PDB file of C-alpha atoms and ligand atoms in Angstrom:
ATOM      1  CA  MET A1306      11.049  20.358  -3.473  1.00  0.00           C
ATOM      2  CA  PRO A1307       7.524  18.334  -4.145  1.00  0.00           C
ATOM      3  CA  PHE A1308       7.644  14.720  -5.022  1.00  0.00           C
ATOM      4  CA  GLU A1309       6.655  14.160  -8.825  1.00  0.00           C
ATOM      5  CA  PHE A1310       4.503  11.804  -9.923  1.00  0.00           C
ATOM      6  CA  ASP A1311       3.906  11.596 -13.866  1.00  0.00           C
ATOM      7  CA  VAL A1312       1.608   9.176 -14.934  1.00  0.00           C
ATOM      8  CA  ILE A1313       0.884   7.778 -18.085  1.00  0.00           C
ATOM      9  CA  THR A1314      -2.471   6.566 -18.478  1.00  0.00           C
ATOM     10  CA  LEU A1315      -5.557   6.360 -21.131  1.00  0.00           C
ATOM     11  CA  LEU A1316      -7.920   7.313 -17.948  1.00  0.00           C
ATOM     12  CA  PRO A1317      -6.393  10.501 -16.501  1.00  0.00           C
ATOM     13  CA  ASP A1318      -9.528  11.234 -14.494  1.00  0.00           C
ATOM     14  CA  MET A1319      -9.342   8.380 -12.298  1.00  0.00           C
ATOM     15  CA  PHE A1320      -6.576  10.300 -10.589  1.00  0.00           C
ATOM     16  CA  ASP A1321      -8.801  12.589  -9.046  1.00  0.00           C
ATOM     17  CA  ALA A1322      -9.532   9.930  -6.726  1.00  0.00           C
ATOM     18  CA  VAL A1323      -5.973  10.471  -5.323  1.00  0.00           C
ATOM     19  CA  THR A1324      -5.350  14.133  -5.481  1.00  0.00           C
ATOM     20  CA  GLN A1325      -8.868  15.205  -4.278  1.00  0.00           C
ATOM     21  CA  HIS A1326      -9.692  12.981  -1.353  1.00  0.00           C
ATOM     22  CA  GLY A1327      -8.405  12.432   2.166  1.00  0.00           C
ATOM     23  CA  VAL A1328      -4.604  12.112   3.242  1.00  0.00           C
ATOM     24  CA  THR A1329      -3.422  12.278  -0.397  1.00  0.00           C
ATOM     25  CA  GLY A1330      -5.949  15.033  -1.020  1.00  0.00           C
ATOM     26  CA  ARG A1331      -4.380  17.112   1.769  1.00  0.00           C
ATOM     27  CA  ALA A1332      -0.929  16.442   0.726  1.00  0.00           C
ATOM     28  CA  HIS A1333      -1.361  17.562  -2.619  1.00  0.00           C
ATOM     29  CA  LYS A1334      -2.995  20.567  -1.366  1.00  0.00           C
ATOM     30  CA  SER A1335      -0.078  20.979   0.922  1.00  0.00           C
ATOM     31  CA  ASN A1336       2.201  20.752  -2.051  1.00  0.00           C
ATOM     32  CA  LEU A1337       4.202  17.803  -0.727  1.00  0.00           C
ATOM     33  CA  TYR A1338       3.849  15.961  -4.376  1.00  0.00           C
ATOM     34  CA  ARG A1339       2.500  16.781  -7.976  1.00  0.00           C
ATOM     35  CA  LEU A1340       0.901  14.540 -10.165  1.00  0.00           C
ATOM     36  CA  HIS A1341       0.989  15.094 -13.907  1.00  0.00           C
ATOM     37  CA  THR A1342      -0.922  12.718 -16.113  1.00  0.00           C
ATOM     38  CA  TRP A1343      -0.120  12.053 -19.804  1.00  0.00           C
ATOM     39  CA  ASN A1344      -2.342  10.601 -21.998  1.00  0.00           C
ATOM     40  CA  PRO A1345      -0.854   8.240 -24.862  1.00  0.00           C
ATOM     41  CA  ARG A1346      -3.895   9.539 -26.993  1.00  0.00           C
ATOM     42  CA  ASN A1347      -2.374  12.804 -27.483  1.00  0.00           C
ATOM     43  CA  TYR A1348       0.458  11.221 -29.153  1.00  0.00           C
ATOM     44  CA  ALA A1349      -1.257   8.919 -31.271  1.00  0.00           C
ATOM     45  CA  MET A1350      -0.836  10.444 -34.686  1.00  0.00           C
ATOM     46  CA  ASN A1351      -3.341   9.079 -37.188  1.00  0.00           C
ATOM     47  CA  HIS A1352      -6.764  10.438 -37.778  1.00  0.00           C
ATOM     48  CA  TYR A1353      -8.390   8.245 -35.036  1.00  0.00           C
ATOM     49  CA  ARG A1354      -5.862   8.827 -32.467  1.00  0.00           C
ATOM     50  CA  THR A1355      -5.592   4.881 -32.406  1.00  0.00           C
ATOM     51  CA  VAL A1356      -3.264   3.623 -29.514  1.00  0.00           C
ATOM     52  CA  ASP A1357      -3.831   0.078 -29.783  1.00  0.00           C
ATOM     53  CA  ASP A1358      -4.043  -2.690 -32.523  1.00  0.00           C
ATOM     54  CA  SER A1359      -4.281  -6.452 -32.702  1.00  0.00           C
ATOM     55  CA  PRO A1360      -1.946  -8.704 -31.467  1.00  0.00           C
ATOM     56  CA  TYR A1361       0.613 -10.269 -34.249  1.00  0.00           C
ATOM     57  CA  GLY A1362       0.359 -14.066 -33.976  1.00  0.00           C
ATOM     58  CA  GLY A1363      -3.442 -13.799 -33.481  1.00  0.00           C
ATOM     59  CA  GLY A1364      -5.244 -14.076 -30.178  1.00  0.00           C
ATOM     60  CA  PRO A1365      -7.990 -12.055 -28.533  1.00  0.00           C
ATOM     61  CA  GLY A1366      -8.035  -8.568 -27.532  1.00  0.00           C
ATOM     62  CA  MET A1367      -5.766  -5.805 -28.169  1.00  0.00           C
ATOM     63  CA  VAL A1368      -2.301  -4.582 -27.588  1.00  0.00           C
ATOM     64  CA  MET A1369      -1.172  -0.918 -26.643  1.00  0.00           C
ATOM     65  CA  MET A1370       0.953   0.149 -29.711  1.00  0.00           C
ATOM     66  CA  ALA A1371       4.731   1.633 -28.618  1.00  0.00           C
ATOM     67  CA  GLU A1372       5.057   4.550 -30.303  1.00  0.00           C
ATOM     68  CA  PRO A1373       2.197   6.903 -28.738  1.00  0.00           C
ATOM     69  CA  LEU A1374       3.729   5.235 -25.393  1.00  0.00           C
ATOM     70  CA  ASP A1375       7.178   6.162 -26.105  1.00  0.00           C
ATOM     71  CA  LYS A1376       6.421   9.968 -26.849  1.00  0.00           C
ATOM     72  CA  ALA A1377       4.384  10.043 -23.767  1.00  0.00           C
ATOM     73  CA  ILE A1378       7.208   8.718 -21.582  1.00  0.00           C
ATOM     74  CA  THR A1379       9.762  10.720 -23.395  1.00  0.00           C
ATOM     75  CA  ASP A1380       7.902  13.894 -22.681  1.00  0.00           C
ATOM     76  CA  ALA A1381       7.238  12.939 -18.982  1.00  0.00           C
ATOM     77  CA  LYS A1382      10.778  12.215 -18.458  1.00  0.00           C
ATOM     78  CA  ALA A1383      11.762  15.564 -20.267  1.00  0.00           C
ATOM     79  CA  ARG A1384       9.192  17.712 -17.847  1.00  0.00           C
ATOM     80  CA  GLN A1385      10.640  15.909 -14.835  1.00  0.00           C
ATOM     81  CA  GLY A1386      13.901  16.791 -15.725  1.00  0.00           C
ATOM     82  CA  GLU A1387      12.854  20.545 -16.328  1.00  0.00           C
ATOM     83  CA  ASP A1388      11.926  20.387 -12.985  1.00  0.00           C
ATOM     84  CA  GLY A1389      14.745  19.841 -11.124  1.00  0.00           C
ATOM     85  CA  VAL A1390      13.944  16.097 -10.854  1.00  0.00           C
ATOM     86  CA  SER A1391      17.678  13.886 -10.821  1.00  0.00           C
ATOM     87  CA  LYS A1392      16.512  10.817  -9.099  1.00  0.00           C
ATOM     88  CA  THR A1393      13.676   9.046 -11.227  1.00  0.00           C
ATOM     89  CA  ARG A1394      12.438   5.573 -12.199  1.00  0.00           C
ATOM     90  CA  VAL A1395      10.125   4.458 -15.167  1.00  0.00           C
ATOM     91  CA  ILE A1396       7.703   1.930 -13.279  1.00  0.00           C
ATOM     92  CA  TYR A1397       5.331  -0.483 -15.287  1.00  0.00           C
ATOM     93  CA  LEU A1398       2.614  -1.550 -12.995  1.00  0.00           C
ATOM     94  CA  SER A1399       1.770  -5.388 -13.711  1.00  0.00           C
ATOM     95  CA  PRO A1400       1.115  -8.693 -12.403  1.00  0.00           C
ATOM     96  CA  GLN A1401       4.398 -10.111 -13.704  1.00  0.00           C
ATOM     97  CA  GLY A1402       6.463  -7.361 -11.837  1.00  0.00           C
ATOM     98  CA  LYS A1403       7.643  -7.713  -8.274  1.00  0.00           C
ATOM     99  CA  ARG A1404       5.644  -7.079  -5.647  1.00  0.00           C
ATOM    100  CA  LEU A1405       5.194  -4.176  -3.961  1.00  0.00           C
ATOM    101  CA  ASP A1406       5.897  -4.204  -0.275  1.00  0.00           C
ATOM    102  CA  HIS A1407       6.829  -1.748   2.694  1.00  0.00           C
ATOM    103  CA  LYS A1408      10.702  -1.547   1.978  1.00  0.00           C
ATOM    104  CA  LYS A1409      10.159  -0.785  -1.906  1.00  0.00           C
ATOM    105  CA  VAL A1410       7.573   2.000  -0.899  1.00  0.00           C
ATOM    106  CA  LEU A1411      10.339   3.399   1.512  1.00  0.00           C
ATOM    107  CA  GLN A1412      12.857   3.462  -1.281  1.00  0.00           C
ATOM    108  CA  ILE A1413      10.569   4.918  -3.926  1.00  0.00           C
ATOM    109  CA  SER A1414       9.962   7.682  -1.506  1.00  0.00           C
ATOM    110  CA  GLN A1415      13.650   8.633  -1.261  1.00  0.00           C
ATOM    111  CA  LEU A1416      13.868   9.251  -4.948  1.00  0.00           C
ATOM    112  CA  ASP A1417      12.639  12.744  -6.581  1.00  0.00           C
ATOM    113  CA  GLY A1418       9.826  11.368  -8.588  1.00  0.00           C
ATOM    114  CA  VAL A1419       8.534   8.334 -10.547  1.00  0.00           C
ATOM    115  CA  VAL A1420       6.817   8.194 -14.042  1.00  0.00           C
ATOM    116  CA  LEU A1421       4.058   5.456 -13.762  1.00  0.00           C
ATOM    117  CA  LEU A1422       3.240   3.388 -16.951  1.00  0.00           C
ATOM    118  CA  CYS A1423      -0.269   2.458 -16.717  1.00  0.00           C
ATOM    119  CA  GLY A1424      -1.649  -0.544 -19.240  1.00  0.00           C
ATOM    120  CA  ARG A1425      -5.107  -1.190 -20.404  1.00  0.00           C
ATOM    121  CA  TYR A1426      -6.190  -4.053 -22.749  1.00  0.00           C
ATOM    122  CA  GLU A1427      -4.473  -7.258 -23.111  1.00  0.00           C
ATOM    123  CA  GLY A1428      -0.747  -5.624 -22.557  1.00  0.00           C
ATOM    124  CA  ILE A1429       1.496  -3.646 -24.237  1.00  0.00           C
ATOM    125  CA  ASP A1430       4.181  -3.874 -27.002  1.00  0.00           C
ATOM    126  CA  GLU A1431       7.207  -5.791 -25.433  1.00  0.00           C
ATOM    127  CA  ARG A1432       9.478  -3.422 -27.035  1.00  0.00           C
ATOM    128  CA  LEU A1433       8.311  -0.198 -25.534  1.00  0.00           C
ATOM    129  CA  ILE A1434       8.976  -2.341 -22.101  1.00  0.00           C
ATOM    130  CA  GLU A1435      12.402  -3.299 -23.004  1.00  0.00           C
ATOM    131  CA  ASN A1436      13.577   0.304 -24.348  1.00  0.00           C
ATOM    132  CA  GLN A1437      11.615   2.303 -21.617  1.00  0.00           C
ATOM    133  CA  VAL A1438      10.825   0.706 -18.104  1.00  0.00           C
ATOM    134  CA  ASP A1439      13.227   0.596 -15.363  1.00  0.00           C
ATOM    135  CA  GLU A1440      11.410  -1.626 -13.210  1.00  0.00           C
ATOM    136  CA  GLU A1441       8.070  -3.594 -12.940  1.00  0.00           C
ATOM    137  CA  ILE A1442       5.757  -3.708  -9.798  1.00  0.00           C
ATOM    138  CA  SER A1443       3.104  -5.482  -9.051  1.00  0.00           C
ATOM    139  CA  ILE A1444       0.543  -4.784  -5.980  1.00  0.00           C
ATOM    140  CA  GLY A1445      -0.514  -8.778  -5.850  1.00  0.00           C
ATOM    141  CA  ASP A1446      -1.055 -11.897  -7.595  1.00  0.00           C
ATOM    142  CA  TYR A1447      -4.499 -11.021  -9.074  1.00  0.00           C
ATOM    143  CA  VAL A1448      -5.635  -9.367 -12.158  1.00  0.00           C
ATOM    144  CA  ILE A1449      -7.431  -6.063 -12.507  1.00  0.00           C
ATOM    145  CA  SER A1450      -8.449  -4.167 -15.620  1.00  0.00           C
ATOM    146  CA  GLY A1451      -5.777  -2.034 -16.080  1.00  0.00           C
ATOM    147  CA  GLY A1452      -2.726  -0.334 -14.296  1.00  0.00           C
ATOM    148  CA  GLU A1453      -4.428   2.845 -13.055  1.00  0.00           C
ATOM    149  CA  LEU A1454      -5.923   1.268  -9.576  1.00  0.00           C
ATOM    150  CA  ALA A1455      -2.381  -0.394  -9.032  1.00  0.00           C
ATOM    151  CA  ALA A1456      -0.469   3.156  -9.671  1.00  0.00           C
ATOM    152  CA  MET A1457      -2.911   4.569  -7.235  1.00  0.00           C
ATOM    153  CA  VAL A1458      -2.293   2.051  -4.731  1.00  0.00           C
ATOM    154  CA  LEU A1459       1.567   3.069  -4.948  1.00  0.00           C
ATOM    155  CA  ILE A1460       1.009   6.630  -4.911  1.00  0.00           C
ATOM    156  CA  ASP A1461      -1.114   6.576  -1.787  1.00  0.00           C
ATOM    157  CA  ALA A1462       1.490   4.309  -0.146  1.00  0.00           C
ATOM    158  CA  VAL A1463       4.488   6.375  -1.194  1.00  0.00           C
ATOM    159  CA  VAL A1464       2.595   9.926  -0.436  1.00  0.00           C
ATOM    160  CA  ARG A1465       1.867   8.637   3.219  1.00  0.00           C
ATOM    161  CA  GLN A1466       5.776   8.573   3.807  1.00  0.00           C
ATOM    162  CA  LEU A1467       6.564  11.708   2.838  1.00  0.00           C
ATOM    163  CA  PRO A1468       7.400  14.020   5.536  1.00  0.00           C
ATOM    164  CA  GLY A1469       4.053  16.039   6.668  1.00  0.00           C
ATOM    165  CA  ALA A1470       1.995  13.761   4.996  1.00  0.00           C
ATOM    166  CA  LEU A1471       0.420  12.486   7.962  1.00  0.00           C
ATOM    167  CA  GLY A1472       0.201  15.774  10.032  1.00  0.00           C
ATOM    168  CA  ASP A1473       2.398  16.259  13.250  1.00  0.00           C
ATOM    169  CA  THR A1474       0.637  13.882  15.526  1.00  0.00           C
ATOM    170  CA  ARG A1475       0.804  10.872  13.522  1.00  0.00           C
ATOM    171  CA  SER A1476       3.715  10.067  11.549  1.00  0.00           C
ATOM    172  CA  ALA A1477       4.391   6.931   9.417  1.00  0.00           C
ATOM    173  CA  GLY A1478       7.107   5.714  11.543  1.00  0.00           C
ATOM    174  CA  GLN A1479       4.275   4.337  13.954  1.00  0.00           C
ATOM    175  CA  ASP A1480       2.382   2.644  11.548  1.00  0.00           C
ATOM    176  CA  SER A1481       2.060  -1.334  11.694  1.00  0.00           C
ATOM    177  CA  HIS A1482       4.035  -2.490   8.797  1.00  0.00           C
ATOM    178  CA  THR A1483       6.758  -0.074   9.270  1.00  0.00           C
ATOM    179  CA  ASP A1484       8.177  -2.603  11.842  1.00  0.00           C
ATOM    180  CA  HIS A1485       7.165  -5.487  10.577  1.00  0.00           C
ATOM    181  CA  LEU A1486       4.293  -5.779  13.210  1.00  0.00           C
ATOM    182  CA  LEU A1487       0.659  -5.760  12.824  1.00  0.00           C
ATOM    183  CA  GLU A1488      -1.239  -3.103  14.261  1.00  0.00           C
ATOM    184  CA  TYR A1489      -2.976  -3.527  18.088  1.00  0.00           C
ATOM    185  CA  PRO A1490      -6.607  -3.347  18.218  1.00  0.00           C
ATOM    186  CA  HIS A1491      -8.510  -0.004  18.049  1.00  0.00           C
ATOM    187  CA  TYR A1492     -11.394   0.848  20.244  1.00  0.00           C
ATOM    188  CA  THR A1493     -13.676   3.834  20.644  1.00  0.00           C
ATOM    189  CA  ARG A1494     -17.228   4.862  22.552  1.00  0.00           C
ATOM    190  CA  PRO A1495     -19.446   3.484  23.554  1.00  0.00           C
ATOM    191  CA  GLU A1496     -17.699   1.755  26.376  1.00  0.00           C
ATOM    192  CA  VAL A1497     -19.628  -1.275  25.681  1.00  0.00           C
ATOM    193  CA  TYR A1498     -21.058  -2.433  22.309  1.00  0.00           C
ATOM    194  CA  LYS A1499     -23.364  -5.572  21.847  1.00  0.00           C
ATOM    195  CA  GLU A1500     -22.213  -7.029  24.903  1.00  0.00           C
ATOM    196  CA  LYS A1501     -18.461  -6.406  24.266  1.00  0.00           C
ATOM    197  CA  PRO A1502     -16.437  -3.917  26.512  1.00  0.00           C
ATOM    198  CA  VAL A1503     -13.484  -2.361  25.908  1.00  0.00           C
ATOM    199  CA  PRO A1504     -10.065  -3.750  27.256  1.00  0.00           C
ATOM    200  CA  ARG A1505     -10.278  -2.585  30.572  1.00  0.00           C
ATOM    201  CA  ILE A1506      -6.305  -1.451  30.458  1.00  0.00           C
ATOM    202  CA  LEU A1507      -7.295   1.078  27.976  1.00  0.00           C
ATOM    203  CA  LEU A1508      -9.751   3.080  30.490  1.00  0.00           C
ATOM    204  CA  SER A1509      -6.960   2.833  33.303  1.00  0.00           C
ATOM    205  CA  GLY A1510      -4.881   5.832  32.164  1.00  0.00           C
ATOM    206  CA  ASP A1511      -1.945   3.857  32.947  1.00  0.00           C
ATOM    207  CA  HIS A1512       0.178   4.847  29.536  1.00  0.00           C
ATOM    208  CA  ALA A1513       2.842   2.585  30.127  1.00  0.00           C
ATOM    209  CA  LYS A1514       0.591  -0.254  30.799  1.00  0.00           C
ATOM    210  CA  ILE A1515      -1.119   0.746  27.713  1.00  0.00           C
ATOM    211  CA  GLU A1516       2.116   1.178  25.745  1.00  0.00           C
ATOM    212  CA  ARG A1517       3.244  -2.677  26.933  1.00  0.00           C
ATOM    213  CA  TRP A1518      -0.611  -3.844  26.169  1.00  0.00           C
ATOM    214  CA  ARG A1519      -0.560  -2.587  22.857  1.00  0.00           C
ATOM    215  CA  LEU A1520       3.022  -4.160  21.920  1.00  0.00           C
ATOM    216  CA  GLN A1521       1.731  -7.356  23.121  1.00  0.00           C
ATOM    217  CA  GLN A1522      -1.204  -7.173  21.116  1.00  0.00           C
ATOM    218  CA  SER A1523       1.200  -6.393  18.155  1.00  0.00           C
ATOM    219  CA  ILE A1524       3.259  -9.346  18.577  1.00  0.00           C
ATOM    220  CA  GLY A1525       0.534 -11.701  19.364  1.00  0.00           C
ATOM    221  CA  ARG A1526      -1.703 -10.676  16.422  1.00  0.00           C
ATOM    222  CA  THR A1527       1.459 -11.211  14.382  1.00  0.00           C
ATOM    223  CA  TRP A1528       2.324 -14.388  15.821  1.00  0.00           C
ATOM    224  CA  LEU A1529      -1.582 -15.537  14.868  1.00  0.00           C
ATOM    225  CA  LYS A1530      -2.225 -14.055  11.831  1.00  0.00           C
ATOM    226  CA  ARG A1531       1.328 -13.382   9.903  1.00  0.00           C
ATOM    227  CA  PRO A1532       4.276 -15.585  11.432  1.00  0.00           C
ATOM    228  CA  ASP A1533       6.021 -15.010   8.324  1.00  0.00           C
ATOM    229  CA  LEU A1534       6.619 -11.361   9.443  1.00  0.00           C
ATOM    230  CA  LEU A1535       7.572 -12.278  12.772  1.00  0.00           C
ATOM    231  CA  ALA A1536      10.049 -14.652  11.493  1.00  0.00           C
ATOM    232  CA  GLU A1537      11.400 -11.871   9.113  1.00  0.00           C
ATOM    233  CA  LYS A1538      11.594  -9.062  11.890  1.00  0.00           C
ATOM    234  CA  TYR A1539      13.192 -11.678  14.172  1.00  0.00           C
ATOM    235  CA  PRO A1540      15.416 -14.371  11.928  1.00  0.00           C
ATOM    236  CA  GLU A1541      17.349 -15.122  15.005  1.00  0.00           C
ATOM    237  CA  GLY A1542      14.458 -15.538  17.316  1.00  0.00           C
ATOM    238  CA  LEU A1543      12.427 -13.001  19.547  1.00  0.00           C
ATOM    239  CA  PRO A1544      14.487 -10.752  21.931  1.00  0.00           C
ATOM    240  CA  ASP A1545      13.868 -11.571  25.461  1.00  0.00           C
ATOM    241  CA  ARG A1546      10.980  -8.917  26.370  1.00  0.00           C
ATOM    242  CA  GLU A1547       9.190  -9.706  23.016  1.00  0.00           C
ATOM    243  CA  LYS A1548       9.207 -13.468  23.901  1.00  0.00           C
ATOM    244  CA  GLU A1549       7.882 -12.764  27.252  1.00  0.00           C
ATOM    245  CA  LEU A1550       5.252 -10.465  25.968  1.00  0.00           C
ATOM    246  CA  LEU A1551       4.277 -13.510  23.667  1.00  0.00           C
ATOM    247  CA  GLU A1552       4.204 -16.232  26.071  1.00  0.00           C
ATOM    248  CA  GLU A1553       2.089 -13.957  28.264  1.00  0.00           C
ATOM    249  CA  PHE A1554      -0.100 -13.312  25.105  1.00  0.00           C
ATOM    250  CA  LYS A1555      -0.479 -17.052  24.598  1.00  0.00           C
ATOM    251  CA  GLN A1556      -1.515 -17.611  28.269  1.00  0.00           C
ATOM    252  CA  LEU A1557      -4.246 -15.348  28.020  1.00  0.00           C
ATOM    253  CA  ARG A1558      -5.377 -16.347  24.768  1.00  0.00           C
ATOM    254  CA  TYR A1559      -5.942 -20.055  25.891  1.00  0.00           C
ATOM    255  CA  ARG A1560      -7.757 -18.618  28.582  1.00  0.00           C
ATOM    256  CA  VAL A1561     -10.080 -16.548  26.453  1.00  0.00           C
ATOM    257  CA  VAL A1562     -10.559 -19.675  24.215  1.00  0.00           C
ATOM    258  CA  ALA A1563     -11.236 -21.820  26.926  1.00  0.00           C
ATOM    259  CA  ASN A1564     -14.147 -19.368  28.244  1.00  0.00           C
ATOM    260  CA  GLN A1565     -15.562 -19.138  24.843  1.00  0.00           C
ATOM    261  CA  LEU A1566     -15.865 -22.845  24.767  1.00  0.00           C
ATOM    262  CA  MET A1567     -17.595 -23.131  27.926  1.00  0.00           C
ATOM    263  CA  ASP A1568     -19.995 -20.276  26.851  1.00  0.00           C
ATOM    264  CA  ASN A1569     -20.806 -22.282  23.882  1.00  0.00           C
ATOM    265  CA  THR A1570     -21.734 -25.848  25.977  1.00  0.00           C
ATOM    266  CA  LYS A1571     -23.819 -23.358  28.194  1.00  0.00           C
ATOM    267  CA  GLU A1572     -25.758 -22.296  25.141  1.00  0.00           C
ATOM    268  CA  GLN A1573     -26.445 -25.784  23.956  1.00  0.00           C
ATOM    269  CA  GLU A1574     -27.374 -26.688  27.198  1.00  0.00           C
ATOM    270  CA  GLN A1575     -30.046 -23.785  27.454  1.00  0.00           C
TER     271      GLN A1575
HETATM  272  C1  4FM B 963      -1.754  -4.247 -16.509  1.00  0.00           C
HETATM  273  C2  4FM B 963      -4.026  -4.457 -17.273  1.00  0.00           C
HETATM  274  C3  4FM B 963      -1.221  -3.929 -17.890  1.00  0.00           C
HETATM  275  C4  4FM B 963      -3.136  -4.445 -18.604  1.00  0.00           C
HETATM  276  C5  4FM B 963      -2.900  -4.612 -16.297  1.00  0.00           C
HETATM  277  C6  4FM B 963      -2.388  -3.853 -18.625  1.00  0.00           C
HETATM  278  C7  4FM B 963      -1.595  -5.180 -11.866  1.00  0.00           C
HETATM  279  C8  4FM B 963      -1.364  -5.672 -10.774  1.00  0.00           C
HETATM  280  C9  4FM B 963      -2.472  -5.554 -12.811  1.00  0.00           C
HETATM  281  C10 4FM B 963      -3.516  -5.010 -14.983  1.00  0.00           C
HETATM  282  N1  4FM B 963      -0.812  -4.179 -11.908  1.00  0.00           N
HETATM  283  N2  4FM B 963      -0.312  -5.225 -10.227  1.00  0.00           N
HETATM  284  N3  4FM B 963      -1.913  -7.027 -10.490  1.00  0.00           N
HETATM  285  N4  4FM B 963      -2.595  -4.856 -13.732  1.00  0.00           N
HETATM  286  O1  4FM B 963      -3.363  -6.674 -12.826  1.00  0.00           O
HETATM  287  O2  4FM B 963      -0.052  -4.227 -10.823  1.00  0.00           O
HETATM  288 CL1  4FM B 963      -1.709  -3.932 -20.415  1.00  0.00          CL
END
């Protein structure tokens, strides 16, 4: 059964970006997931189909009214139920939510579906959030103009975890964040680009050595750029093999940095 995304949004066309392009486009075409949008405007019953109003207590901007959202969410949940979705959650994308990370993405991908609530304007009537939202999630500590882009980030990350989404050669399990390490560096033709050669080991054809080098690069780069991830993966410290790879990485790196300093000195002398 495909994973079911039901999205509550005033701007449903934005979601063509996920269903019609790239990895998520192919996964959609292969029926790995379905995406339905629900426009609260279709549930606003007054003559002008109003979905927003000025905030009680005053202040700038507008607030999304509870009732149209309530009706849209209720219909979205009912449709999911009819389509056999039993494990689902209503998720509100907002900067107040818990930060989205790989662990949360995996948890969501284990459900049968989700209802994603996208806000616009200054906010949503708090009573709607209390009554209908199971979980609040943020994609990061910054503010964007509405929940839609955040919902699409979540959809993309979840779809990549669905079996078959990445094709048979690539698998999400090989991806960097899966095991708390950053990716190793990638290279393609030409062999020399702006005086920089591709690391020789990658041209050697020795697959065991290449695999070792790539793991070493992953560990080394994580140590350099995201030591917090390394601490999370190995709370008791690095295992012997990883420790050895990292020590060698540090040694190699001192030499690279020293050579760069030498080159700079020579340039300045010229
Ligand atoms: C959310 C604007 C709700 C208006 C937003 C309303 C965001 C984030 C975000 C903007 N969402 N992570 N950061 N949303 O900035 O998830 Cl009503």
